PDB file of C-alpha atoms in Angstrom:
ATOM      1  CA  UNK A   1       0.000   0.000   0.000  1.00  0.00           C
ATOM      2  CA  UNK A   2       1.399   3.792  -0.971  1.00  0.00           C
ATOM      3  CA  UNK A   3       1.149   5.965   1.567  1.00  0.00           C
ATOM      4  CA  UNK A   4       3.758   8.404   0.340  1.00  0.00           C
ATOM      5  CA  UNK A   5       0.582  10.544   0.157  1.00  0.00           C
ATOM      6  CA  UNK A   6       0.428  10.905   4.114  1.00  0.00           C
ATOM      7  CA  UNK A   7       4.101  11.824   4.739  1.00  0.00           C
ATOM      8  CA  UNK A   8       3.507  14.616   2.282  1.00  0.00           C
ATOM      9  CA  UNK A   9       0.268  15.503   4.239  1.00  0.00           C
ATOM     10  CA  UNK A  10       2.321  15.417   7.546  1.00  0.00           C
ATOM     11  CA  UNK A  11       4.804  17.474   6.260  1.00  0.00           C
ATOM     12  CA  UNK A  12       2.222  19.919   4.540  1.00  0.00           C
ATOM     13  CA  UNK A  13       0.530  20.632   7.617  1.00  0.00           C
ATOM     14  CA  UNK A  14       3.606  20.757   9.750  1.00  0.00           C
ATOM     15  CA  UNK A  15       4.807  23.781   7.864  1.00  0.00           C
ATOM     16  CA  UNK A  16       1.239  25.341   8.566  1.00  0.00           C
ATOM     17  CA  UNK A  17       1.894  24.933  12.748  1.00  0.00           C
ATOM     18  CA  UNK A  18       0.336  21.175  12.944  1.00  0.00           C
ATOM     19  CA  UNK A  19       1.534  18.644  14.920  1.00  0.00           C
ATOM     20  CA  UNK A  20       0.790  15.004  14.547  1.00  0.00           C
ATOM     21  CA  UNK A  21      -0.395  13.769  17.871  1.00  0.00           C
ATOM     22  CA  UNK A  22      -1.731  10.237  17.050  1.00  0.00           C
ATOM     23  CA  UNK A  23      -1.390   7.029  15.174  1.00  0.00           C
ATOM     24  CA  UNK A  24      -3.560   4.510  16.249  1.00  0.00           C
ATOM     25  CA  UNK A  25      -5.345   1.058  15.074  1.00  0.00           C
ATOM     26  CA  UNK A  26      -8.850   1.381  15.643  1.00  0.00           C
ATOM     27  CA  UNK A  27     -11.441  -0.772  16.347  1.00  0.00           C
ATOM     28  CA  UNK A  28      -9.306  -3.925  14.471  1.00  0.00           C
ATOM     29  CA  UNK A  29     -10.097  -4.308  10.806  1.00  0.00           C
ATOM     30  CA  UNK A  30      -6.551  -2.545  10.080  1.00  0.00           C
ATOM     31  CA  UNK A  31      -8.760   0.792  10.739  1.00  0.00           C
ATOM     32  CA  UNK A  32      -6.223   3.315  11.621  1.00  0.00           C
ATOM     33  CA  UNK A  33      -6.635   7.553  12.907  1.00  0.00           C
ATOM     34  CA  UNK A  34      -3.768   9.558  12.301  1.00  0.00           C
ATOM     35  CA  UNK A  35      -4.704  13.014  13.968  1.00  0.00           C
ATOM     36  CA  UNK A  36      -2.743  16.405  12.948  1.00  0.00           C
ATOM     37  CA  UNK A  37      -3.800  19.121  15.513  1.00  0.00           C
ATOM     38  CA  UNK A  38      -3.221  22.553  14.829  1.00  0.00           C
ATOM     39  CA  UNK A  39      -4.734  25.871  15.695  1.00  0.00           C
ATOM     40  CA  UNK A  40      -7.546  26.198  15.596  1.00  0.00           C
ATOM     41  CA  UNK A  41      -8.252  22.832  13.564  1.00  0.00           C
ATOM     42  CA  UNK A  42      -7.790  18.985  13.899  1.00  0.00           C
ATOM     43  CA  UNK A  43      -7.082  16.856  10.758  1.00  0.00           C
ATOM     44  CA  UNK A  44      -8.087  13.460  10.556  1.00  0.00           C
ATOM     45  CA  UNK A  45      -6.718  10.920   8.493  1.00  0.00           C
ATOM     46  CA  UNK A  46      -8.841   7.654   8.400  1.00  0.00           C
ATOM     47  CA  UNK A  47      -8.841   4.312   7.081  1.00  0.00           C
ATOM     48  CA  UNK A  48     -11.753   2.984   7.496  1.00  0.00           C
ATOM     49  CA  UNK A  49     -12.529  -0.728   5.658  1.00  0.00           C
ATOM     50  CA  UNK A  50      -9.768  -0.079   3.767  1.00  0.00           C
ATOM     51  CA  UNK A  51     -11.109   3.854   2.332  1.00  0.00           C
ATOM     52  CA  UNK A  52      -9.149   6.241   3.256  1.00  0.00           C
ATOM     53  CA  UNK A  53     -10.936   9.662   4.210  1.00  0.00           C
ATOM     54  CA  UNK A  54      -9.452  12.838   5.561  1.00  0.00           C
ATOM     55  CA  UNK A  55     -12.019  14.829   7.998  1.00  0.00           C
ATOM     56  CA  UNK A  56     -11.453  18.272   9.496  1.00  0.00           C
ATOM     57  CA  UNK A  57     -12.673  19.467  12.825  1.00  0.00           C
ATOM     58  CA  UNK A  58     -12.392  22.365  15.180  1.00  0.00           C
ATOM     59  CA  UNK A  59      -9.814  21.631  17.677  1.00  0.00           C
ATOM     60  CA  UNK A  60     -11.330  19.554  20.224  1.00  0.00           C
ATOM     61  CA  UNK A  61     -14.434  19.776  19.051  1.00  0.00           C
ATOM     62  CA  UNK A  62     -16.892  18.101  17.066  1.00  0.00           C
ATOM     63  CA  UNK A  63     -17.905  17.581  14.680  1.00  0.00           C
ATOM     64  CA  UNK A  64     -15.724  15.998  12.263  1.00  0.00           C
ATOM     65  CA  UNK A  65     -16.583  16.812   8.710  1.00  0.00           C
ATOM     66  CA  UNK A  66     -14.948  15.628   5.308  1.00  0.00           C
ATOM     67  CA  UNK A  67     -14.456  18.082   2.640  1.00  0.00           C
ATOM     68  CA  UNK A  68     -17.481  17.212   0.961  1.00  0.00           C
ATOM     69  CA  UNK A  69     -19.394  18.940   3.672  1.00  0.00           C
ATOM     70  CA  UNK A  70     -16.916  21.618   3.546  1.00  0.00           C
ATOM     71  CA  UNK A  71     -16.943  22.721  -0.219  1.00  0.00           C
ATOM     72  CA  UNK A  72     -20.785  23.175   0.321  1.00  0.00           C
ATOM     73  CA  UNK A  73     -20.286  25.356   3.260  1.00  0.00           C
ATOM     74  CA  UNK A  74     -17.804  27.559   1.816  1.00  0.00           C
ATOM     75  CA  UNK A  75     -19.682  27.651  -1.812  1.00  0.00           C
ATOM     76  CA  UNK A  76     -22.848  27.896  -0.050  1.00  0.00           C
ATOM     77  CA  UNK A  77     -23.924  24.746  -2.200  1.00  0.00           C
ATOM     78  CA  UNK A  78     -26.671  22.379  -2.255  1.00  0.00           C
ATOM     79  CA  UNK A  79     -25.224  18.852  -2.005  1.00  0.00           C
ATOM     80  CA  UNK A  80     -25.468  16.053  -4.334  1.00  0.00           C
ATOM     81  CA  UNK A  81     -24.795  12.627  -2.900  1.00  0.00           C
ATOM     82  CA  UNK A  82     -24.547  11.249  -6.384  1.00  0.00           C
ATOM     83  CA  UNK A  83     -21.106  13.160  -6.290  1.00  0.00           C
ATOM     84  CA  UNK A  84     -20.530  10.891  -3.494  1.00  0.00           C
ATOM     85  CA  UNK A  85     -17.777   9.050  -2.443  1.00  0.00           C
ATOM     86  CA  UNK A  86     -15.098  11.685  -3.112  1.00  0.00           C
ATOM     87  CA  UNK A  87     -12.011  10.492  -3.955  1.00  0.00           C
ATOM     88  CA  UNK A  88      -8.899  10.658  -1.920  1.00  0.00           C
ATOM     89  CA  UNK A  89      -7.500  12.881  -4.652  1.00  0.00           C
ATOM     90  CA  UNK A  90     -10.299  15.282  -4.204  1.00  0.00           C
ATOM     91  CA  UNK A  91     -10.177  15.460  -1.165  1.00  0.00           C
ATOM     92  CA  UNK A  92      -6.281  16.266  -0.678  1.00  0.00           C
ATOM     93  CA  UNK A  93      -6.931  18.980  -3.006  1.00  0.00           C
ATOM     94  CA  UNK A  94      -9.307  20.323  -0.990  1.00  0.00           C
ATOM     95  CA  UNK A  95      -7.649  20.155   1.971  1.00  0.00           C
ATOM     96  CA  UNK A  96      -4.357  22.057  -0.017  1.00  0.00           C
ATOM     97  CA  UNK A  97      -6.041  24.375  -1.307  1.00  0.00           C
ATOM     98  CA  UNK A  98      -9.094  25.482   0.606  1.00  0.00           C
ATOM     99  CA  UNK A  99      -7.838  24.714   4.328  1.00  0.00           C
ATOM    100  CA  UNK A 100      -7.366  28.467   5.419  1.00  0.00           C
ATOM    101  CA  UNK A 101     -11.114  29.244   4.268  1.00  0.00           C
ATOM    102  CA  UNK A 102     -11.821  26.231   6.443  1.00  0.00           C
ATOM    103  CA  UNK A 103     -10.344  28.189   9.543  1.00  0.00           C
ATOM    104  CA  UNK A 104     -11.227  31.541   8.711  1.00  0.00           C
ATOM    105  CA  UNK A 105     -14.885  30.620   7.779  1.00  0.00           C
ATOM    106  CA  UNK A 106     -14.696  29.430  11.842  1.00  0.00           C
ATOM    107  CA  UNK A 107     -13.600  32.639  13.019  1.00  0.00           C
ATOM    108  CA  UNK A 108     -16.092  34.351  11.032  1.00  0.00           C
ATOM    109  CA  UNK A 109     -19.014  32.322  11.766  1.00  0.00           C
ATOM    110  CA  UNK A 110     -19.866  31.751  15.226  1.00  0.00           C
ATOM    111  CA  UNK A 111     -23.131  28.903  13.927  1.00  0.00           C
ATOM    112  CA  UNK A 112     -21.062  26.700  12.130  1.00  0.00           C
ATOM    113  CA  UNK A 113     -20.979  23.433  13.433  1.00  0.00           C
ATOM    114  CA  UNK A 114     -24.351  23.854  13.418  1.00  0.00           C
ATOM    115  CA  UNK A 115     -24.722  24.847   9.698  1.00  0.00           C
ATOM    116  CA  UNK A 116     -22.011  21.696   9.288  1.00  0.00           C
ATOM    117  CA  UNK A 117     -24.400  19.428  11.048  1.00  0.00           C
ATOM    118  CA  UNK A 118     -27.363  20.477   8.606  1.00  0.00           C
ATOM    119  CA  UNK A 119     -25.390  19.820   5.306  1.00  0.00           C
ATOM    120  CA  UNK A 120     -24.594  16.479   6.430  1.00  0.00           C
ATOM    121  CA  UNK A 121     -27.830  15.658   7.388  1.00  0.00           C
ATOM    122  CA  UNK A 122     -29.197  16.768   4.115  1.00  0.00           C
ATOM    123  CA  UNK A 123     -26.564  14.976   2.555  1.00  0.00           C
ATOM    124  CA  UNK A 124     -27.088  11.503   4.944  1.00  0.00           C
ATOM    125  CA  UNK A 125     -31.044  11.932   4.436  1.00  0.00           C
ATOM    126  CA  UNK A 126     -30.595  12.279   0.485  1.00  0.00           C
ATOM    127  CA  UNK A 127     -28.079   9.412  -0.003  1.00  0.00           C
ATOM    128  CA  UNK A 128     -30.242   7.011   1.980  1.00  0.00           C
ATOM    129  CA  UNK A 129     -33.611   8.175   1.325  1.00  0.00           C
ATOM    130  CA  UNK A 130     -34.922   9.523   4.901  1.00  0.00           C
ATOM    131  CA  UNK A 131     -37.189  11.996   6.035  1.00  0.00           C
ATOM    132  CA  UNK A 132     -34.426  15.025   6.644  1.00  0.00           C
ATOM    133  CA  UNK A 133     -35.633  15.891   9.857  1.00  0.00           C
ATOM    134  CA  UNK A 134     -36.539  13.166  11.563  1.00  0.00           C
ATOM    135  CA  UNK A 135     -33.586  10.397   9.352  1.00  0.00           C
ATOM    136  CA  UNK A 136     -36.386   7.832   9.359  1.00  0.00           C
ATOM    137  CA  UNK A 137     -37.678   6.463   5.856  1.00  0.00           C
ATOM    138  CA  UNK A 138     -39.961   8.568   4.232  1.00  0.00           C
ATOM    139  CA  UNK A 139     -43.665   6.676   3.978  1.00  0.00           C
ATOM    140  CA  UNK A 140     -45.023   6.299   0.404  1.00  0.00           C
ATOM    141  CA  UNK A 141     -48.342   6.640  -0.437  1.00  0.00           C
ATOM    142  CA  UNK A 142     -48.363   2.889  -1.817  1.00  0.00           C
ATOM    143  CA  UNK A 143     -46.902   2.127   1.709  1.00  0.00           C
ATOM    144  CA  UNK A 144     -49.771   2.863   3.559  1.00  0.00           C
ATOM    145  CA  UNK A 145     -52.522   0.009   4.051  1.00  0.00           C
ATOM    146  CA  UNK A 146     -55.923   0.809   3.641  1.00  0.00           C
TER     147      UNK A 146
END
């Protein structure tokens, strides 16, 4: 497995005042966290069943997001989950090139894990089809039983 990608990451963010401050199997599988932590952001790196996925987070906060969630925010987009999975590739580049929006769109906007929280939930109802309020399947009218 290359993971040259992650060393360049590490080194990336080091130069921008991030340390990295774990490395950690999780929860078996070969799942594995590498956390950068900066200020005022965390950066995840996660393997999860054998995707990798980078998430970014407020320090010490939650939540985590991936960029997906982010390019919405900042573009003040309406998601697609048919654009969904991103690739690692994309989101890299978004972390290169958009990560100082990331933290100045925090300092600027006091609501934002809260606006976070909504564009994932649109995106998590959409993908699988729930209500977006409640995230319980939607009832069709051929569903109910006269």
């Amino acid at each position: 497995m290359n993971v040259e990608w992650i060393e360049h990451l590490s080194s990336w963010l080091s130069d921008r005042g991030f340390s990295r401050s774990d490395d950690r199997e999780v929860g078996g599988f070969e799942n594995i966290l590498i956390r950068f932590r900066g200020e005022p952001y965390e950066v995840h790196v996660v393997r999860e069943r054998g995707e990798w996925n980078i998430g970014i987070s407020p320090a010490g906060r939650s939540p985590l997001m991936w960029p997906y969630v982010w390019r919405h925010y900042l573009d003040a987009t309406t998601p697609d989950p048919s654009q969904l999975p991103e690739s690692l590739e994309e989101q890299l580049e978004f972390t290169y090139r958009r990560l100082d929006e990331v933290m100045e769109a925090t300092r600027r906007d006091a609501e934002i894990e809260n606006h976070l929280r909504a564009i994932n939930r649109a995106i998590i109802s959409a993908r699988l089809g729930l209500d977006p309020v409640t995230l319980r399947r939607e009832k069709k009218p051929e569903d109910e039983k006269e």
